[in-house]
Every structure is written in C-alpha cells, then in structure tokens.
C-alpha cells in the first residue's frame, strides 16, 4: 500500500511550494497504477481539514491529525491483511 504525501500550507518554513505535494502525488499515482499497487490517498483525506489537523505553517500534524492519519493507515493495512486470508 502506497500512502500519498500530505499537503502543506502556504508559509511553511523552510519554504515549500504547496503545489509540489500535488505534483509529487500525481506522478506517484501513475507509477502505482502501472504497477497495480494499492493507494491510500492521505492527501485527499486531510486536504480540506488542514486547519483542524495540521500545525500552522508546518508540514507536521497536531496530535488530532496524527490520530486521524494513524487510524487511516492502520485501517488500510488491516483491510489488506484480512483480504489475504
């Protein structure tokens, strides 16, 4: 399972272009699709909730954001393992 990178807000230090996360994911998604690799789209999961889940002007998440991301990653891994049984 491939997890996409999460967005980062404007004003992040050190400076990052917020559009880079989307560009990176778009390229990675093409590669994953070509190789039949499952994708967990964490970018889409949190993009509309950054104010709630991410530290201000930071690529890292606050404790609630960490919980949301961890729960989603664990859920997807568990589902993949269950499907293999």
CSV table of C-alpha atoms in Angstrom, one decimal:
chain,number,residue,atom,x,y,z
A,1,UNK,CA,0.0,0.0,0.0
A,2,UNK,CA,1.4,3.4,-1.0
A,3,UNK,CA,0.4,6.4,1.1
A,4,UNK,CA,0.3,9.7,-0.8
A,5,UNK,CA,2.2,12.7,0.8
A,6,UNK,CA,0.0,15.1,2.7
A,7,UNK,CA,-0.4,18.8,1.7
A,8,UNK,CA,1.5,21.6,3.3
A,9,UNK,CA,0.1,25.1,3.9
A,10,UNK,CA,1.3,28.4,2.5
A,11,UNK,CA,4.0,30.0,4.5
A,12,UNK,CA,5.6,26.7,5.6
A,13,UNK,CA,9.2,27.1,6.9
A,14,UNK,CA,11.5,26.2,5.3
A,15,UNK,CA,9.7,27.4,2.2
A,16,UNK,CA,7.9,24.9,0.1
A,17,UNK,CA,5.6,25.3,-2.8
A,18,UNK,CA,2.3,23.8,-1.8
A,19,UNK,CA,1.7,22.7,-5.4
A,20,UNK,CA,4.7,20.4,-5.1
A,21,UNK,CA,2.8,17.9,-3.0
A,22,UNK,CA,0.0,17.5,-5.6
A,23,UNK,CA,2.6,17.2,-8.4
A,24,UNK,CA,4.5,14.6,-6.5
A,25,UNK,CA,1.3,12.6,-5.8
A,26,UNK,CA,0.1,12.8,-9.4
A,27,UNK,CA,3.4,11.3,-10.6
A,28,UNK,CA,3.5,8.7,-7.8
A,29,UNK,CA,-0.1,7.7,-8.6
A,30,UNK,CA,0.7,7.0,-12.2
A,31,UNK,CA,3.6,4.7,-11.1
A,32,UNK,CA,1.5,2.9,-8.5
A,33,UNK,CA,-1.3,2.4,-11.0
A,34,UNK,CA,1.1,1.0,-13.6
A,35,UNK,CA,2.4,-1.5,-11.0
A,36,UNK,CA,-1.0,-2.4,-9.6
A,37,UNK,CA,-0.1,-1.1,-6.1
A,38,UNK,CA,-2.9,-0.1,-3.8
A,39,UNK,CA,-3.0,3.6,-2.9
A,40,UNK,CA,-4.1,5.2,0.4
A,41,UNK,CA,-4.8,8.8,-0.6
A,42,UNK,CA,-3.9,10.7,2.6
A,43,UNK,CA,-3.6,13.9,0.7
A,44,UNK,CA,-7.4,13.7,-0.1
A,45,UNK,CA,-8.2,12.6,3.4
A,46,UNK,CA,-6.8,15.7,5.1
A,47,UNK,CA,-6.7,18.5,2.4
A,48,UNK,CA,-10.0,20.0,3.5
A,49,UNK,CA,-9.1,19.7,7.2
A,50,UNK,CA,-5.6,21.2,7.4
A,51,UNK,CA,-6.7,23.9,9.8
A,52,UNK,CA,-8.0,21.3,12.2
A,53,UNK,CA,-5.3,18.7,11.8
A,54,UNK,CA,-2.0,20.3,10.9
A,55,UNK,CA,0.3,22.6,12.8
A,56,UNK,CA,0.2,26.2,11.5
A,57,UNK,CA,2.7,26.8,8.7
A,58,UNK,CA,4.2,23.4,9.3
A,59,UNK,CA,4.3,20.1,7.4
A,60,UNK,CA,3.7,18.2,10.6
A,61,UNK,CA,0.3,17.4,12.2
A,62,UNK,CA,-1.0,18.2,15.6
A,63,UNK,CA,-2.0,15.3,17.9
A,64,UNK,CA,-5.5,15.0,16.4
A,65,UNK,CA,-4.0,15.0,12.9
A,66,UNK,CA,-1.6,12.2,14.0
A,67,UNK,CA,-4.6,10.2,15.3
A,68,UNK,CA,-6.6,10.6,12.0
A,69,UNK,CA,-3.6,9.7,9.8
A,70,UNK,CA,-2.6,6.7,12.0
A,71,UNK,CA,-6.1,5.3,12.1
A,72,UNK,CA,-6.5,5.5,8.4
A,73,UNK,CA,-3.1,3.8,7.7
A,74,UNK,CA,-3.9,1.1,10.3
A,75,UNK,CA,-7.3,0.6,8.8
A,76,UNK,CA,-5.9,0.1,5.3
A,77,UNK,CA,-3.2,-2.3,6.4
A,78,UNK,CA,-5.7,-4.3,8.4
A,79,UNK,CA,-8.0,-4.5,5.4
A,80,UNK,CA,-5.2,-5.6,3.1
A,81,UNK,CA,-4.1,-8.3,5.6
A,82,UNK,CA,-7.7,-9.5,6.1
A,83,UNK,CA,-8.2,-9.8,2.3
A,84,UNK,CA,-5.1,-12.1,2.1
A,85,UNK,CA,-6.6,-14.7,4.5
